[in-house]
Short mmCIF file of C-alpha atoms and ligand atoms in Angstrom, two decimals:
data_model
loop_
_atom_site.label_atom_id
_atom_site.label_comp_id
_atom_site.label_asym_id
_atom_site.label_seq_id
_atom_site.Cartn_x
_atom_site.Cartn_y
_atom_site.Cartn_z
CA MET A 20 8.82 -7.82 -30.32
CA ALA A 21 7.90 -6.36 -26.87
CA LYS A 22 8.81 -2.79 -26.16
CA THR A 23 11.87 -2.02 -24.06
CA TYR A 24 11.34 0.41 -21.17
CA LEU A 25 14.13 2.50 -19.68
CA ASN A 26 14.94 3.98 -16.39
CA LEU A 27 14.12 7.61 -15.68
CA ILE A 28 17.27 9.36 -14.35
CA GLY A 29 17.79 13.09 -14.20
CA GLY A 30 15.00 13.61 -16.70
CA GLN A 31 16.48 11.26 -19.27
CA LEU A 32 15.31 7.81 -20.29
CA VAL A 33 18.36 5.64 -20.00
CA ALA A 34 19.35 1.96 -20.17
CA ALA A 35 20.91 0.27 -17.11
CA ARG A 36 24.65 0.31 -16.81
CA THR A 37 24.40 -3.45 -16.28
CA GLY A 38 23.32 -3.84 -19.87
CA LYS A 39 20.68 -6.37 -18.68
CA THR A 40 16.89 -6.38 -18.88
CA PHE A 41 14.09 -8.55 -17.58
CA SER A 42 10.75 -9.52 -19.04
CA ASN A 43 7.45 -8.40 -17.58
CA ILE A 44 4.96 -11.23 -18.28
CA ASN A 45 1.18 -11.10 -18.30
CA PRO A 46 0.07 -13.50 -15.47
CA ALA A 47 -3.13 -14.41 -17.32
CA ARG A 48 -1.34 -15.38 -20.60
CA ARG A 49 2.33 -16.21 -20.17
CA GLU A 50 3.11 -15.80 -23.86
CA ASP A 51 2.15 -12.14 -23.66
CA VAL A 52 5.20 -10.14 -22.79
CA VAL A 53 4.21 -6.68 -21.53
CA GLY A 54 7.73 -5.36 -22.04
CA GLU A 55 11.42 -5.62 -21.30
CA PHE A 56 12.58 -3.53 -18.30
CA GLN A 57 16.01 -2.53 -17.03
CA ALA A 58 17.68 -4.99 -14.65
CA SER A 59 19.55 -2.18 -12.97
CA GLY A 60 22.39 -2.28 -10.40
CA ALA A 61 24.07 -0.14 -7.76
CA GLU A 62 25.69 2.09 -10.37
CA ASP A 63 22.22 3.08 -11.76
CA VAL A 64 20.98 3.76 -8.31
CA ASP A 65 23.99 6.01 -7.63
CA LEU A 66 23.30 8.02 -10.76
CA ALA A 67 19.61 8.35 -9.87
CA VAL A 68 20.31 9.47 -6.30
CA LYS A 69 22.88 11.98 -7.36
CA ALA A 70 20.36 13.42 -9.89
CA ALA A 71 17.82 13.64 -7.13
CA ALA A 72 20.23 15.27 -4.77
CA GLU A 73 21.07 17.89 -7.45
CA ALA A 74 17.36 18.53 -8.24
CA PHE A 75 16.60 18.93 -4.48
CA LYS A 76 18.54 22.21 -4.50
CA THR A 77 15.82 23.94 -6.56
CA TRP A 78 12.82 21.80 -5.85
CA ARG A 79 12.93 22.53 -2.07
CA LEU A 80 12.78 26.26 -2.90
CA THR A 81 9.93 25.88 -5.35
CA PRO A 82 6.88 27.23 -3.43
CA ALA A 83 4.73 24.44 -2.23
CA PRO A 84 1.52 25.74 -3.99
CA ARG A 85 3.48 25.55 -7.27
CA ARG A 86 4.57 22.03 -6.52
CA GLY A 87 0.90 21.21 -5.78
CA GLU A 88 -0.17 22.64 -9.17
CA ILE A 89 2.07 20.13 -10.97
CA LEU A 90 0.45 17.35 -8.93
CA LEU A 91 -3.04 18.64 -9.93
CA ARG A 92 -2.12 18.63 -13.50
CA ALA A 93 -0.66 15.14 -13.13
CA GLY A 94 -3.95 14.10 -11.62
CA GLN A 95 -5.81 15.51 -14.70
CA LEU A 96 -3.46 13.59 -17.01
CA LEU A 97 -4.06 10.39 -15.11
CA GLN A 98 -7.84 10.91 -15.53
CA GLU A 99 -7.45 11.36 -19.25
CA ARG A 100 -5.28 8.26 -19.52
CA LYS A 101 -7.17 6.15 -16.93
CA GLU A 102 -8.37 3.52 -19.38
CA GLN A 103 -5.05 2.88 -20.95
CA TYR A 104 -3.13 2.86 -17.71
CA ALA A 105 -5.74 0.46 -16.19
CA ARG A 106 -5.32 -1.85 -19.20
CA ASP A 107 -1.53 -1.80 -18.93
CA MET A 108 -1.90 -2.64 -15.21
CA THR A 109 -4.27 -5.52 -15.76
CA ARG A 110 -1.85 -6.92 -18.39
CA GLU A 111 1.13 -6.76 -16.03
CA MET A 112 -0.56 -7.52 -12.74
CA GLY A 113 -3.69 -9.52 -13.49
CA LYS A 114 -6.44 -7.95 -11.44
CA VAL A 115 -9.69 -7.21 -13.21
CA LEU A 116 -10.27 -3.94 -15.06
CA VAL A 117 -12.76 -2.49 -12.61
CA GLU A 118 -10.09 -2.84 -9.95
CA THR A 119 -7.26 -1.52 -12.00
CA ARG A 120 -9.41 1.53 -12.87
CA GLY A 121 -9.90 1.86 -9.16
CA ASP A 122 -6.07 1.69 -8.64
CA VAL A 123 -5.59 4.56 -11.11
CA GLN A 124 -8.42 6.39 -9.51
CA GLU A 125 -6.62 6.02 -6.11
CA ALA A 126 -3.59 7.78 -7.60
CA ILE A 127 -5.88 10.51 -9.00
CA ASP A 128 -7.47 10.99 -5.63
CA CYS A 129 -4.08 11.17 -4.02
CA ALA A 130 -2.92 13.75 -6.63
CA LEU A 131 -5.97 15.95 -5.81
CA TYR A 132 -5.43 15.64 -2.15
CA MET A 133 -1.71 16.37 -2.26
CA ALA A 134 -2.28 19.20 -4.73
CA GLY A 135 -4.38 20.84 -2.01
CA GLU A 136 -1.77 20.11 0.59
CA GLY A 137 0.53 22.49 -1.35
CA ARG A 138 -1.63 25.26 0.12
CA ARG A 139 -1.77 23.81 3.59
CA LEU A 140 1.38 22.08 4.90
CA PHE A 141 0.35 23.71 8.15
CA GLY A 142 2.71 24.28 11.02
CA HIS A 143 1.89 25.94 14.36
CA THR A 144 2.48 29.20 16.09
CA THR A 145 2.55 29.12 19.81
CA PRO A 146 3.29 31.68 22.47
CA SER A 147 6.81 31.92 23.79
CA GLU A 148 7.47 31.86 27.51
CA LEU A 149 9.47 35.08 27.11
CA GLN A 150 8.29 38.62 26.16
CA ASN A 151 8.82 39.87 22.65
CA LYS A 152 9.78 36.53 21.39
CA PHE A 153 7.84 34.57 18.66
CA ALA A 154 7.68 30.75 18.30
CA MET A 155 6.51 28.70 15.37
CA THR A 156 6.90 25.33 13.67
CA VAL A 157 7.52 24.82 9.98
CA ARG A 158 7.54 21.70 7.89
CA MET A 159 10.81 21.12 6.01
CA PRO A 160 11.48 18.51 3.32
CA VAL A 161 13.70 15.53 4.31
CA GLY A 162 15.75 15.47 1.22
CA VAL A 163 16.25 12.56 -1.34
CA CYS A 164 13.70 9.80 -0.46
CA GLY A 165 13.97 6.26 -1.57
CA MET A 166 10.79 4.19 -2.23
CA ILE A 167 10.35 0.49 -2.69
CA THR A 168 6.87 -0.52 -3.76
CA PRO A 169 4.87 -3.80 -4.21
CA TRP A 170 3.03 -5.27 -7.20
CA ASN A 171 -0.48 -5.51 -5.73
CA PHE A 172 -1.34 -1.75 -6.08
CA PRO A 173 1.16 -0.92 -8.82
CA MET A 174 0.08 2.75 -9.24
CA ALA A 175 -1.82 3.59 -5.98
CA ILE A 176 0.91 2.73 -3.56
CA PRO A 177 3.67 4.55 -5.48
CA SER A 178 1.29 7.57 -5.61
CA TRP A 179 0.79 7.55 -1.85
CA LYS A 180 4.47 7.77 -1.35
CA LEU A 181 5.64 9.94 -4.27
CA LEU A 182 2.98 12.61 -4.23
CA ALA A 183 3.27 13.20 -0.50
CA ALA A 184 7.03 13.31 -0.78
CA LEU A 185 6.99 15.66 -3.75
CA VAL A 186 4.54 18.15 -2.32
CA CYS A 187 6.69 18.38 0.76
CA GLY A 188 9.66 19.45 -1.46
CA ASN A 189 11.65 16.15 -1.45
CA THR A 190 13.10 14.55 -4.46
CA CYS A 191 12.62 10.76 -5.11
CA VAL A 192 14.10 7.63 -6.40
CA ILE A 193 11.65 4.77 -6.65
CA LYS A 194 12.11 1.09 -7.30
CA PRO A 195 8.84 -0.55 -8.40
CA ALA A 196 8.21 -4.34 -8.01
CA ASN A 197 9.64 -6.44 -10.87
CA ASP A 198 6.15 -7.81 -11.65
CA THR A 199 4.61 -4.39 -12.24
CA PRO A 200 7.14 -1.74 -13.26
CA LEU A 201 5.02 -0.35 -16.11
CA SER A 202 2.38 1.21 -13.94
CA THR A 203 5.04 3.13 -11.97
CA ILE A 204 6.61 4.27 -15.28
CA ASN A 205 3.09 5.43 -16.37
CA LEU A 206 2.63 7.36 -13.17
CA ALA A 207 6.10 8.92 -13.59
CA GLN A 208 5.25 9.83 -17.23
CA ALA A 209 2.08 11.70 -16.12
CA LEU A 210 4.14 13.69 -13.61
CA VAL A 211 6.82 14.50 -16.13
CA ASP A 212 4.24 15.59 -18.71
CA ALA A 213 2.60 17.67 -15.97
CA GLY A 214 5.83 19.66 -15.67
CA LEU A 215 7.93 18.00 -12.94
CA PRO A 216 11.40 19.19 -13.37
CA ALA A 217 14.22 16.87 -14.38
CA GLY A 218 15.68 14.81 -11.58
CA VAL A 219 12.91 15.50 -9.05
CA LEU A 220 11.61 11.93 -9.69
CA ASN A 221 13.76 9.03 -10.82
CA VAL A 222 12.67 5.50 -11.50
CA VAL A 223 15.08 2.60 -11.36
CA THR A 224 13.80 -0.85 -12.09
CA GLY A 225 15.44 -4.11 -11.04
CA SER A 226 15.66 -6.58 -8.23
CA GLY A 227 15.25 -5.82 -4.48
CA ALA A 228 18.61 -7.44 -3.73
CA LYS A 229 20.49 -5.11 -6.11
CA VAL A 230 18.46 -1.92 -6.59
CA GLY A 231 16.55 -1.99 -3.26
CA THR A 232 19.60 -2.61 -1.17
CA ALA A 233 21.64 0.02 -2.95
CA LEU A 234 18.87 2.58 -2.47
CA VAL A 235 18.54 1.93 1.26
CA GLU A 236 22.29 2.08 1.78
CA HIS A 237 23.12 5.11 -0.44
CA PRO A 238 24.54 7.86 1.82
CA LEU A 239 22.65 10.63 0.05
CA VAL A 240 19.22 8.93 0.61
CA ARG A 241 17.71 10.50 3.69
CA ALA A 242 14.56 8.48 4.12
CA ILE A 243 13.15 5.14 3.04
CA SER A 244 9.49 4.15 2.49
CA PHE A 245 8.83 0.53 1.93
CA THR A 246 5.62 -1.49 1.31
CA GLY A 247 5.84 -5.29 1.11
CA SER A 248 6.29 -8.33 3.17
CA SER A 249 7.09 -8.31 6.89
CA GLU A 250 10.09 -10.51 6.15
CA VAL A 251 11.67 -8.08 3.65
CA GLY A 252 10.53 -5.11 5.66
CA ARG A 253 12.45 -6.27 8.64
CA THR A 254 15.71 -6.35 6.58
CA VAL A 255 14.97 -2.89 5.19
CA GLY A 256 14.24 -1.54 8.62
CA GLN A 257 17.37 -3.03 10.11
CA ALA A 258 19.55 -1.57 7.33
CA ALA A 259 17.90 1.84 7.63
CA ALA A 260 18.22 1.83 11.47
CA GLY A 261 21.95 1.20 11.22
CA LEU A 262 22.30 4.29 9.06
CA TYR A 263 20.00 6.43 11.24
CA LYS A 264 17.46 6.86 8.40
CA PRO A 265 13.84 7.47 8.98
CA CYS A 266 12.06 4.40 7.52
CA SER A 267 8.42 3.79 6.92
CA LEU A 268 7.42 0.13 6.81
CA GLU A 269 3.94 -1.05 5.65
CA MET A 270 3.75 -4.75 5.69
CA GLY A 271 1.56 -7.84 6.20
CA GLY A 272 -1.88 -8.39 7.45
CA LYS A 273 -4.20 -11.22 8.57
CA ASN A 274 -7.34 -9.25 8.51
CA ALA A 275 -10.40 -10.42 10.35
CA MET A 276 -14.03 -9.83 9.64
CA ILE A 277 -16.35 -10.58 12.59
CA VAL A 278 -19.94 -11.60 11.72
CA MET A 279 -22.21 -11.44 14.72
CA ASP A 280 -25.53 -13.41 14.91
CA ASP A 281 -27.59 -10.18 14.51
CA ALA A 282 -25.70 -9.12 11.27
CA ASN A 283 -27.38 -8.57 7.98
CA LEU A 284 -26.10 -11.88 6.61
CA ASP A 285 -26.52 -11.06 2.90
CA LEU A 286 -24.57 -7.84 3.42
CA ALA A 287 -21.85 -9.71 5.28
CA LEU A 288 -21.63 -12.31 2.43
CA ASP A 289 -21.23 -9.52 -0.16
CA GLY A 290 -18.55 -8.00 2.03
CA ALA A 291 -16.75 -11.23 2.61
CA LEU A 292 -16.69 -12.10 -1.09
CA TRP A 293 -15.30 -8.74 -2.04
CA GLY A 294 -12.87 -8.61 0.91
CA ALA A 295 -11.53 -12.11 0.45
CA PHE A 296 -11.48 -12.45 -3.35
CA GLY A 297 -11.14 -8.91 -4.67
CA THR A 298 -7.58 -8.47 -6.09
CA THR A 299 -7.51 -12.32 -5.93
CA GLY A 300 -6.91 -11.95 -2.23
CA GLN A 301 -3.65 -10.24 -2.94
CA ARG A 302 -4.17 -7.08 -0.74
CA CYS A 303 -2.44 -6.49 2.58
CA THR A 304 -5.98 -5.50 3.61
CA ALA A 305 -7.66 -8.67 2.27
CA THR A 306 -10.22 -10.42 4.40
CA SER A 307 -8.41 -13.56 5.31
CA ARG A 308 -10.21 -14.68 8.46
CA ILE A 309 -13.96 -14.61 8.99
CA ILE A 310 -14.89 -15.05 12.63
CA VAL A 311 -18.56 -16.03 12.61
CA HIS A 312 -20.96 -16.43 15.46
CA ARG A 313 -21.78 -20.10 15.93
CA ALA A 314 -25.53 -19.49 15.50
CA VAL A 315 -25.07 -18.40 11.86
CA ALA A 316 -21.80 -20.13 10.99
CA LYS A 317 -23.21 -23.08 8.99
CA GLU A 318 -25.55 -20.99 6.89
CA PHE A 319 -22.88 -18.34 6.34
CA THR A 320 -20.17 -20.83 5.27
CA GLU A 321 -22.42 -22.74 2.88
CA LYS A 322 -23.52 -19.50 1.24
CA LEU A 323 -20.01 -18.12 1.04
CA ALA A 324 -18.75 -21.28 -0.55
CA ALA A 325 -21.54 -21.26 -3.12
CA ARG A 326 -20.79 -17.59 -3.99
CA ALA A 327 -17.09 -18.34 -4.17
CA ARG A 328 -17.71 -21.33 -6.55
CA ALA A 329 -19.79 -19.16 -8.75
CA LEU A 330 -17.14 -16.50 -9.23
CA LYS A 331 -16.08 -16.17 -12.84
CA VAL A 332 -12.27 -16.50 -12.91
CA GLY A 333 -10.14 -15.60 -15.97
CA ASP A 334 -8.27 -12.89 -17.76
CA GLY A 335 -8.83 -9.57 -16.09
CA LEU A 336 -9.10 -7.82 -19.43
CA ASP A 337 -12.46 -9.62 -20.00
CA GLU A 338 -15.16 -7.44 -18.48
CA GLN A 339 -17.15 -10.51 -17.54
CA VAL A 340 -14.43 -11.89 -15.34
CA GLN A 341 -14.74 -11.30 -11.56
CA MET A 342 -11.38 -12.63 -10.30
CA GLY A 343 -8.12 -12.50 -12.23
CA PRO A 344 -5.00 -14.67 -11.86
CA GLN A 345 -2.39 -14.45 -9.13
CA VAL A 346 0.52 -12.39 -10.08
CA ASN A 347 3.18 -15.12 -10.60
CA ALA A 348 3.98 -18.81 -10.12
CA ALA A 349 5.48 -18.21 -6.72
CA GLN A 350 2.19 -16.91 -5.38
CA ILE A 351 0.26 -19.99 -6.71
CA GLU A 352 2.86 -22.11 -4.94
CA THR A 353 2.27 -20.25 -1.70
CA SER A 354 -1.53 -20.62 -1.95
CA THR A 355 -1.20 -24.33 -2.78
CA GLN A 356 1.14 -24.85 0.24
CA TYR A 357 -1.21 -23.08 2.67
CA CYS A 358 -4.15 -25.25 1.49
CA THR A 359 -1.97 -28.34 2.21
CA ILE A 360 -1.03 -26.96 5.58
CA ALA A 361 -4.73 -26.18 6.35
CA ARG A 362 -5.67 -29.84 5.51
CA GLU A 363 -2.87 -31.23 7.55
CA GLU A 364 -3.96 -29.10 10.52
CA GLY A 365 -7.37 -30.61 10.29
CA ALA A 366 -9.34 -27.75 8.66
CA GLN A 367 -11.69 -28.46 5.82
CA ILE A 368 -11.49 -26.97 2.33
CA VAL A 369 -15.07 -26.29 1.52
CA THR A 370 -14.43 -25.12 -1.99
CA GLY A 371 -11.32 -24.46 -4.09
CA GLY A 372 -7.92 -25.41 -2.56
CA HIS A 373 -6.07 -25.87 -5.80
CA ALA A 374 -4.61 -24.13 -8.81
CA LEU A 375 -6.78 -23.95 -11.99
CA THR A 376 -4.87 -25.60 -14.85
CA GLU A 377 -7.47 -26.76 -17.38
CA GLY A 378 -8.05 -25.23 -20.79
CA ALA A 379 -7.30 -21.44 -20.97
CA PHE A 380 -6.22 -21.43 -17.32
CA ALA A 381 -3.07 -23.45 -18.30
CA GLN A 382 -1.67 -20.24 -19.93
CA GLY A 383 -1.62 -18.33 -16.67
CA HIS A 384 -1.41 -18.46 -12.87
CA PHE A 385 -4.89 -19.11 -11.70
CA PHE A 386 -6.02 -20.39 -8.33
CA ALA A 387 -9.65 -21.35 -7.35
CA ALA A 388 -11.49 -19.09 -4.89
CA THR A 389 -10.94 -21.05 -1.67
CA VAL A 390 -13.01 -21.25 1.55
CA VAL A 391 -11.54 -23.19 4.56
CA ALA A 392 -13.78 -24.07 7.39
CA GLY A 393 -13.21 -25.57 10.83
CA VAL A 394 -10.15 -23.36 11.32
CA LYS A 395 -8.91 -22.88 14.92
CA PRO A 396 -7.28 -19.69 16.09
CA LYS A 397 -3.72 -21.11 16.52
CA MET A 398 -3.52 -22.93 13.18
CA ARG A 399 -0.97 -21.64 10.72
CA ILE A 400 -3.73 -20.94 8.13
CA ALA A 401 -5.28 -18.61 10.80
CA GLN A 402 -1.98 -16.84 11.74
CA GLU A 403 0.08 -16.44 8.56
CA GLU A 404 -0.49 -14.19 5.59
CA VAL A 405 -1.35 -16.18 2.41
CA PHE A 406 -1.77 -13.26 -0.07
CA GLY A 407 -3.97 -15.37 -2.29
CA PRO A 408 -7.72 -16.13 -2.74
CA VAL A 409 -7.90 -18.25 0.44
CA VAL A 410 -10.20 -17.29 3.26
CA SER A 411 -10.57 -19.02 6.66
CA VAL A 412 -13.75 -19.34 8.54
CA LEU A 413 -13.46 -19.54 12.38
CA GLU A 414 -16.44 -19.90 14.73
CA CYS A 415 -16.97 -17.93 17.95
CA GLY A 416 -19.52 -18.09 20.72
CA GLY A 417 -19.93 -14.31 21.25
CA PHE A 418 -18.48 -10.91 20.95
CA ASP A 419 -15.69 -11.17 23.52
CA GLU A 420 -14.35 -14.32 22.01
CA ALA A 421 -14.52 -12.85 18.55
CA ILE A 422 -12.38 -9.93 19.64
CA GLU A 423 -9.92 -12.24 21.34
CA ILE A 424 -9.49 -14.40 18.18
CA ALA A 425 -9.31 -11.35 15.94
CA ASN A 426 -6.42 -9.80 18.05
CA ASP A 427 -4.55 -13.09 18.56
CA ILE A 428 -2.29 -12.74 15.53
CA PRO A 429 1.15 -11.11 14.86
CA TYR A 430 -0.41 -8.47 12.55
CA GLY A 431 -2.76 -5.52 12.98
CA LEU A 432 -3.76 -3.80 9.68
CA SER A 433 -7.42 -3.95 8.94
CA THR A 434 -10.52 -5.40 10.68
CA ALA A 435 -14.28 -5.39 10.22
CA ILE A 436 -17.43 -6.12 12.11
CA TYR A 437 -20.87 -6.90 10.85
CA THR A 438 -23.52 -6.21 13.49
CA ARG A 439 -26.72 -4.16 13.97
CA ASN A 440 -25.90 -3.65 17.68
CA VAL A 441 -24.44 -0.16 18.04
CA ASN A 442 -22.87 -0.98 21.36
CA LEU A 443 -20.96 -3.87 19.93
CA ALA A 444 -19.93 -1.77 16.95
CA PHE A 445 -18.41 0.80 19.25
CA ARG A 446 -16.68 -1.70 21.43
CA ALA A 447 -15.17 -3.24 18.31
CA MET A 448 -13.90 0.10 17.12
CA ARG A 449 -12.19 0.46 20.54
CA ASP A 450 -10.94 -3.09 21.11
CA LEU A 451 -9.73 -4.39 17.71
CA GLU A 452 -6.02 -4.02 17.63
CA ALA A 453 -5.57 -2.64 14.08
CA GLY A 454 -4.83 0.50 12.15
CA ILE A 455 -8.21 0.30 10.42
CA THR A 456 -11.64 -0.87 11.50
CA TYR A 457 -14.74 -1.04 9.30
CA VAL A 458 -18.31 -1.35 10.55
CA ASN A 459 -20.63 -3.14 8.21
CA ALA A 460 -18.14 -3.04 5.39
CA PRO A 461 -15.23 -5.42 4.41
CA THR A 462 -11.55 -4.96 5.43
CA ILE A 463 -10.58 -3.50 2.09
CA GLY A 464 -11.28 -0.08 0.58
CA ALA A 465 -9.28 2.49 2.41
CA GLU A 466 -9.52 6.06 1.15
CA VAL A 467 -6.44 8.15 0.48
CA HIS A 468 -7.12 11.00 2.85
CA LEU A 469 -7.11 8.92 5.96
CA PRO A 470 -4.03 7.43 7.66
CA PHE A 471 -3.29 3.93 6.29
CA GLY A 472 -1.16 1.37 8.21
CA GLY A 473 -1.25 -0.89 11.18
CA VAL A 474 0.18 -2.05 14.47
CA LYS A 475 2.31 -5.03 15.52
CA GLN A 476 4.21 -6.75 12.66
CA THR A 477 2.21 -4.68 10.07
CA GLY A 478 4.22 -1.54 10.51
CA ASN A 479 6.67 0.37 12.47
CA GLY A 480 4.45 3.21 13.62
CA HIS A 481 4.26 5.37 10.53
CA ARG A 482 1.19 5.95 8.36
CA GLU A 483 0.61 6.35 4.70
CA GLY A 484 -2.27 8.20 3.11
CA GLY A 485 -3.11 11.87 3.50
CA ILE A 486 -1.71 13.59 6.50
CA GLY A 487 0.00 10.47 7.66
CA ALA A 488 2.35 10.50 4.67
CA ILE A 489 2.94 14.26 5.12
CA GLU A 490 4.08 13.49 8.60
CA PHE A 491 6.62 11.07 7.33
CA PHE A 492 7.93 13.05 4.40
CA SER A 493 8.37 16.27 6.30
CA THR A 494 10.42 17.11 9.25
CA TRP A 495 9.63 19.75 11.87
CA LYS A 496 11.77 22.80 12.43
CA SER A 497 10.99 24.91 15.48
CA VAL A 498 11.79 28.56 14.92
CA TYR A 499 12.24 31.17 17.69
CA VAL A 500 12.44 34.90 16.78
CA ASP A 501 13.51 37.14 19.62
CA TYR A 502 12.59 40.80 18.93
CA SER A 503 13.47 42.12 22.47
CA ASP A 504 16.93 43.29 21.60
CA LYS A 505 18.42 41.72 24.61
CA LEU A 506 19.51 38.35 25.72
CA GLN A 507 16.59 36.43 27.11
CA ARG A 508 17.29 33.09 28.70
CA ALA A 509 14.58 30.35 28.49
CA GLN A 510 14.00 28.56 31.72
CA ILE A 511 16.11 31.13 33.59
CA ASP A 512 14.54 34.56 32.95
CA THR A 513 11.20 33.53 34.40
CA GLY A 514 10.11 37.00 35.36
CA GLU A 515 9.89 36.19 39.08
C1 UN1 B 614 -2.65 -2.94 -0.07
O1 UN1 B 614 -3.37 -3.90 -0.01
O2 UN1 B 614 -1.45 -3.01 0.01
O3 UN1 B 614 -7.61 -0.35 1.32
C2 UN1 B 614 -3.24 -1.59 -0.26
C3 UN1 B 614 -7.43 -0.91 0.26
C4 UN1 B 614 -6.79 -0.20 -0.84
C5 UN1 B 614 -5.29 -0.26 -0.69
C6 UN1 B 614 -4.72 -1.58 -0.30
N1 UN1 B 614 -7.24 1.08 -0.97
O4 UN1 B 614 -7.88 -2.13 0.10
#
């Protein structure tokens, strides 16, 4: 019998008022039920938000360095529990153990960074235009924050949002993805064990339509942070806009790696393989287009296909396995459809292009590592996010054309260029329209202390990670202190 997990509301583990649960299934072995989780509804969200609003009264007054110390302790607990939490994550999400260890590590890194932020949270002092008057800015918490998080980084992404929000003095209600609720519950457990007071963090599991919507719309929720598809993000953003709520959206990508003719080709191949097939291609930063200089395209494509074919696919809990399953049947369906679309558009599937269903693969949701060649910039396979192990190779005649192709998409998250020409590297850093650019490294692998996010349909101008997240989860207050003992009028008493 699989274990039943409960919501965390006001410091208590409680069942959903709906009385319903849903099963969390291991995508590598469907008969393995990771657990039963609460299929919550609007009433559960209401209770959680009210608990968070109550806890805000004292949490906002807790000195930020004290808040940071709790995060530091949580980071230490995550370190101690890293292996168990990584295994839980591979079981519910599918990605291989080295990667789920990395996912937990990202939460640890974030905890250490945000713990330090408890002793910074810097504002400014600035001269007043009047005599005997003092001016400064201070960061204030926003209030109760609602978070909606995806399944591909089940602990890292919740940590980016929660830990930044918490150190700033906010209280939180988080709705994790239905495919991966356990990793968020594990993160919450570490925070609770580290001493986070009751109600400061609340976890409500369930569907986006019921729990997500109720969270966005709840009048006591003051800010929303969402990571997921551009389609859902638009709905979340529209709802939040109608309620005048600050809303951070981090969404899709169609990330390009440019490989110039002077590149170290073996290095570029290593990068392409990791960027395209790491996390089974299910990262918003995944390398999904490789724009290769014509002079090296044939050699590069052949070698990439050979490397892709040689990848060991299987259950991520097996240390020998290099690429795990996709997270669920719907993702397999999407990958399959995009391979059909690519064929119909006239591109060639060089390797892969289909689900893996033989033998042990039949028990899970596996898809072959896929390389598509002969892709033209305007094809759907070159424009739309697949979120699976499917990478397109496009040819270019030179640097300017490469940049043009790279930018000719609706998204702008991550980009990369492989070249040994320092001038081209700097031009790429300047000209690629994206929130992130890598030189001689693949499109994945952002570190927590740098701003994370993108332009165009990838985001709505906010950033996660480090100081970017602090900006979103705090609000500025400008404070003026007049110690002249007389009425001084700004803009009027100019001293002339
Ligand atoms: C995501 O794909 O949604 O930069 C996040 C990276 C990871 C985070 C990815 N650190 O690839």
